[in-house]
Amino acid sequence: MKTTAGARPVPEVLRWSRNLVDPALRAAVDRLPGTVRLISGYHFGWWDAAGRPTAADGGKALRPALALLAAQSTGADAEVALPAAVAVELVHNFSLLHDDVMDGDTVRRHRPAAWTVFGAGPAILTGDALVTLALDLLATSGLPNARLALRALSDAVIDLIRGQAEDLAFESRDDVRPAECVRMAEGKTGALLATSCALGGFAAGADPARVELLGRFGAAVGLAFQHVDDLLGIWGDPVVTGKPVHSDLRNRKKSLPVVAALGSPCAAGRELADLYARPASLSDVDAARAAALVDAAGGRRWSRQEADRLLAHALDQLANLDPAGGAGAELAALGHLVVGRTH
């Protein structure tokens, strides 16, 4: 990589990204009609259910930061990627609104999920509005590669939906293989992080080879992110994650560490399979037992190792990109942040 002089600490990078993106994100959401706008602002943490301003957690804004830094890594100003950064944040939150409904999760970012406050139907419609708004923003952005960027984001949305559909289908299957689970995660999570980075390259007018390397970096970070997210879905502290403990296990989700554990021939893997074969959601006691079995059967260790391996691969792609200035070091630091959430 080129010099890392001027590289900022991760918290500063995320604050910078949020401060740059928030005004444009709010302006975009303000275009939405009444109730949909209200639900969007509640979900983003800008106001309460009655529309009164709040300072709730709006998330890390990792994807917008990746888009902005990707543009900088090619030598462009971050601001050229602002439409891309807003678009990927809208798509991400579309997926969260839908995920909470499908998974029955009642908490998002330390407060009641939008669907529990406004109803499942309105929350789903709000998610639909956000993804439509994202595509419109790119289509009207005036970026030199707007058409390529729009196609990339559309493909990412399709991959995300495919991955989410597979994730739901896995819940009713007892024969999910690790390779299938990885493919699901590549769509559900990896696709949008890959596209966040690629869109930054498109916005900067980078050549196709550099856009490809940025996308590969994002894809590897994205899959590592899902491994870590699945670990947090089992062992994460609710105070940190904003979600109930063992929520994935109670719903018998076939997450990456769970599928790895289910594939183990050891006694813990067989006992876990028996627990997951039950038709009803797991009790708190059973969910705690399932967490111990996933660990004993090697699922926890495998996902941690995979997250580390994927980060190393991502950093290789970044080195091949030879990014400009401090942007490369900051992209690498965001990758380390993703993986470090387990430690």
XYZ file of C-alpha atoms in Angstrom:
343
model
C 0.000 0.000 0.000
C 0.953 3.623 -0.298
C 1.645 5.787 2.724
C -0.703 5.563 5.692
C 0.088 9.112 6.786
C -3.049 10.903 7.869
C -5.008 7.714 8.550
C -7.636 8.334 11.235
C -8.762 6.066 14.084
C -11.842 3.964 13.276
C -14.252 5.861 15.563
C -13.231 9.102 13.869
C -13.712 7.572 10.418
C -17.191 6.365 11.316
C -18.135 9.766 12.779
C -16.826 11.476 9.650
C -18.845 9.141 7.456
C -22.000 9.592 9.517
C -21.651 13.379 9.561
C -21.148 13.485 5.814
C -23.964 11.085 4.957
C -26.673 12.030 7.473
C -27.796 15.341 5.910
C -28.161 13.735 2.480
C -29.845 10.671 3.995
C -32.358 12.840 5.857
C -33.032 14.863 2.717
C -33.747 11.652 0.815
C -36.089 10.289 3.493
C -37.916 13.625 3.625
C -39.120 12.879 0.095
C -41.147 9.923 1.333
C -44.876 10.190 2.116
C -46.207 10.690 5.670
C -46.318 7.365 7.501
C -43.453 5.849 5.527
C -41.294 8.862 6.355
C -42.262 8.598 10.036
C -41.363 4.897 10.216
C -38.088 5.493 8.365
C -37.018 8.231 10.756
C -37.963 6.090 13.752
C -35.944 3.186 12.371
C -32.926 5.441 11.731
C -33.153 6.714 15.320
C -33.953 10.318 14.401
C -37.264 10.543 16.242
C -39.694 8.574 18.368
C -42.949 6.964 17.251
C -44.727 10.332 17.455
C -42.096 12.111 15.369
C -40.373 13.887 18.277
C -36.577 14.246 17.826
C -34.424 11.693 19.657
C -30.783 10.711 19.726
C -31.210 6.947 19.401
C -28.566 4.639 17.939
C -28.616 4.761 14.146
C -26.001 2.070 13.575
C -22.320 2.315 12.636
C -22.899 3.332 8.990
C -20.183 0.898 7.925
C -21.382 0.574 4.336
C -21.415 4.311 3.612
C -17.926 4.578 5.110
C -16.720 1.845 2.766
C -18.176 3.654 -0.253
C -16.608 6.987 0.695
C -13.200 5.476 1.481
C -13.269 3.383 -1.695
C -13.602 6.579 -3.714
C -10.761 8.170 -1.755
C -8.585 5.102 -2.254
C -8.538 5.819 -6.000
C -7.429 9.417 -5.445
C -10.865 11.057 -5.665
C -12.632 13.215 -3.108
C -14.970 11.277 -0.825
C -17.866 13.612 -1.634
C -18.159 12.246 -5.176
C -19.393 8.986 -3.669
C -22.042 10.596 -1.452
C -25.004 9.407 -3.590
C -23.567 5.880 -3.515
C -23.021 6.054 0.248
C -26.610 7.155 0.865
C -27.944 4.510 -1.512
C -26.169 1.606 0.202
C -27.314 2.813 3.632
C -30.912 2.917 2.378
C -30.641 -0.616 0.976
C -29.076 -1.908 4.180
C -31.919 -0.500 6.254
C -34.506 -1.871 3.840
C -33.070 -5.294 4.621
C -33.101 -4.687 8.378
C -36.756 -3.646 8.389
C -37.684 -6.808 6.489
C -35.351 -9.051 8.521
C -36.928 -8.025 11.811
C -40.394 -8.917 10.526
C -39.312 -12.248 9.045
C -37.258 -13.267 12.075
C -39.753 -11.972 14.614
C -37.024 -9.900 16.303
C -38.602 -7.350 18.609
C -35.522 -5.229 19.367
C -33.364 -3.264 16.940
C -30.574 -0.943 18.076
C -31.591 -1.091 21.735
C -35.255 -0.135 21.259
C -38.462 -1.725 19.915
C -38.149 -2.770 16.271
C -40.235 -0.675 13.883
C -42.688 -3.465 13.101
C -43.586 -3.874 16.784
C -44.477 -0.171 16.972
C -46.147 0.458 13.609
C -47.172 -3.035 12.482
C -45.580 -5.581 10.154
C -47.294 -4.350 6.993
C -46.254 -0.700 7.353
C -42.688 -1.738 8.241
C -42.451 -3.909 5.114
C -43.790 -1.085 2.941
C -41.249 1.272 4.471
C -38.464 -1.126 3.551
C -39.830 -1.249 0.000
C -39.786 2.540 -0.114
C -36.169 2.720 1.060
C -34.832 0.368 -1.601
C -36.796 2.185 -4.315
C -35.437 5.495 -3.069
C -31.886 4.101 -3.172
C -32.184 3.101 -6.824
C -33.731 6.458 -7.709
C -30.868 8.312 -6.022
C -28.287 6.513 -8.121
C -30.306 6.836 -11.327
C -30.496 10.617 -10.898
C -27.043 11.137 -9.380
C -25.349 12.362 -12.530
C -22.319 10.186 -11.779
C -20.185 9.369 -14.838
C -20.758 5.645 -14.275
C -24.314 5.960 -12.933
C -25.672 3.229 -15.162
C -22.980 0.759 -14.120
C -23.461 1.714 -10.479
C -27.221 1.272 -10.742
C -26.810 -2.155 -12.307
C -24.350 -3.173 -9.576
C -26.712 -2.065 -6.813
C -29.684 -3.782 -8.465
C -27.679 -7.006 -8.699
C -26.699 -6.667 -5.047
C -30.335 -6.284 -4.005
C -31.248 -9.420 -5.958
C -28.353 -11.310 -4.338
C -29.409 -10.038 -0.917
C -32.985 -11.203 -1.472
C -31.768 -14.562 -2.754
C -29.621 -14.990 0.319
C -32.438 -14.006 2.648
C -34.828 -16.420 0.924
C -32.298 -19.227 1.319
C -31.816 -18.299 4.981
C -35.561 -18.631 5.569
C -35.743 -21.898 3.636
C -32.910 -23.369 5.711
C -35.053 -23.098 8.850
C -37.295 -25.923 7.619
C -34.439 -28.148 6.423
C -32.240 -30.487 8.432
C -29.698 -31.173 5.669
C -28.096 -27.755 5.075
C -24.447 -28.089 4.066
C -21.749 -25.543 5.008
C -21.142 -24.672 1.329
C -24.828 -23.802 0.938
C -24.707 -21.668 4.063
C -21.645 -19.798 2.806
C -23.366 -19.104 -0.523
C -26.396 -17.804 1.371
C -24.202 -15.471 3.436
C -22.375 -14.242 0.338
C -25.724 -12.999 -0.929
C -27.375 -11.935 2.301
C -24.430 -9.885 3.589
C -21.416 -10.086 1.314
C -23.095 -8.702 -1.794
C -23.983 -5.310 -0.337
C -20.589 -4.752 1.296
C -18.899 -5.695 -1.972
C -21.132 -3.289 -3.847
C -20.576 -0.516 -1.303
C -16.884 -0.621 -2.173
C -17.445 -1.025 -5.904
C -19.853 1.905 -5.996
C -17.192 4.118 -4.457
C -14.925 3.126 -7.316
C -17.627 3.754 -9.907
C -18.367 7.166 -8.412
C -14.684 8.073 -8.622
C -14.501 7.004 -12.276
C -11.952 4.302 -11.467
C -10.918 1.781 -14.090
C -12.673 -1.633 -14.084
C -9.691 -3.475 -12.599
C -9.641 -1.208 -9.536
C -13.408 -1.446 -9.144
C -13.066 -5.241 -9.250
C -10.421 -5.231 -6.510
C -12.553 -2.962 -4.347
C -15.485 -5.320 -4.823
C -13.381 -8.338 -3.870
C -12.192 -6.576 -0.742
C -15.777 -5.762 0.222
C -17.028 -9.273 -0.530
C -14.434 -10.870 1.748
C -15.117 -8.365 4.519
C -18.843 -8.966 4.034
C -18.612 -12.718 4.467
C -16.363 -12.226 7.505
C -18.999 -9.821 8.826
C -21.676 -12.522 8.574
C -19.513 -15.056 10.410
C -19.035 -12.548 13.215
C -22.689 -11.501 13.174
C -23.710 -15.146 13.531
C -21.361 -15.543 16.484
C -22.846 -12.446 18.101
C -26.330 -13.828 17.414
C -25.445 -16.675 19.768
C -22.903 -15.277 22.243
C -23.191 -11.511 21.865
C -23.963 -9.250 24.811
C -27.444 -7.729 24.313
C -26.138 -4.474 25.799
C -23.712 -4.303 22.859
C -25.739 -5.932 20.066
C -29.133 -4.435 20.877
C -30.749 -7.834 20.292
C -31.906 -10.548 22.736
C -29.386 -13.202 23.739
C -29.599 -16.488 21.796
C -32.236 -15.005 19.459
C -30.932 -16.954 16.445
C -30.936 -20.226 18.363
C -34.455 -19.804 19.732
C -35.630 -19.456 16.125
C -33.494 -22.471 15.145
C -31.702 -20.459 12.476
C -29.161 -22.314 10.359
C -26.391 -19.772 10.794
C -22.792 -20.429 9.725
C -21.444 -21.742 13.069
C -24.618 -23.753 13.642
C -24.410 -25.476 10.251
C -20.743 -26.247 10.822
C -21.613 -27.771 14.202
C -24.539 -29.739 12.784
C -22.170 -31.267 10.255
C -19.861 -32.560 12.975
C -20.106 -36.324 13.663
C -19.337 -35.814 17.369
C -21.864 -36.316 20.177
C -22.383 -32.556 20.559
C -23.282 -32.243 16.885
C -25.793 -35.083 17.144
C -27.398 -33.619 20.265
C -27.629 -30.220 18.569
C -29.351 -31.867 15.587
C -31.893 -33.413 17.941
C -32.610 -30.018 19.521
C -32.995 -28.379 16.116
C -35.352 -31.149 14.972
C -37.987 -30.016 17.450
C -40.934 -28.280 15.771
C -41.303 -25.399 18.239
C -38.966 -22.521 19.068
C -36.361 -23.423 21.667
C -36.854 -22.393 25.292
C -34.262 -20.238 27.020
C -32.796 -23.327 28.674
C -32.654 -25.242 25.391
C -31.147 -22.248 23.593
C -28.399 -21.992 26.193
C -27.732 -25.707 25.790
C -27.639 -25.310 22.000
C -25.046 -22.529 22.329
C -22.832 -24.837 24.398
C -23.246 -27.611 21.826
C -22.327 -25.345 18.896
C -19.154 -24.476 20.776
C -18.369 -28.079 21.682
C -18.935 -29.264 18.115
C -16.461 -26.739 16.726
C -18.851 -24.279 15.099
C -17.670 -21.316 17.107
C -14.000 -22.008 16.398
C -14.643 -22.552 12.675
C -16.458 -19.233 12.201
C -13.747 -17.341 14.056
C -11.062 -18.945 11.911
C -13.005 -18.229 8.727
C -13.478 -14.587 9.704
C -9.717 -14.247 10.219
C -8.957 -16.002 6.916
C -11.399 -13.799 5.015
C -9.916 -10.669 6.512
C -6.458 -11.737 5.360
C -7.848 -12.308 1.862
C -9.526 -8.902 1.913
C -6.269 -7.215 2.894
C -4.508 -8.974 0.005
C -7.008 -7.439 -2.420
C -6.421 -4.048 -0.838
C -2.653 -4.407 -1.214
C -3.113 -5.230 -4.907
C -5.204 -2.081 -5.270
C -2.319 0.051 -3.915
C -4.733 2.631 -2.467
C -3.952 6.330 -2.266
C -3.108 8.139 0.962
C -4.620 7.066 4.249
C -7.777 5.586 2.700
C -6.212 2.155 2.346
C -5.223 2.016 6.005
C -8.712 3.171 6.980
C -10.373 0.527 4.809
C -8.117 -2.091 6.409
C -9.018 -0.780 9.858
C -12.722 -1.168 9.079
C -12.021 -4.762 8.085
C -10.275 -5.349 11.400
C -13.231 -3.748 13.177
C -15.612 -6.250 11.575
C -13.575 -9.263 12.636
C -12.614 -7.826 16.010
C -16.230 -7.783 17.152
C -15.777 -11.401 18.300
C -12.740 -10.751 20.469
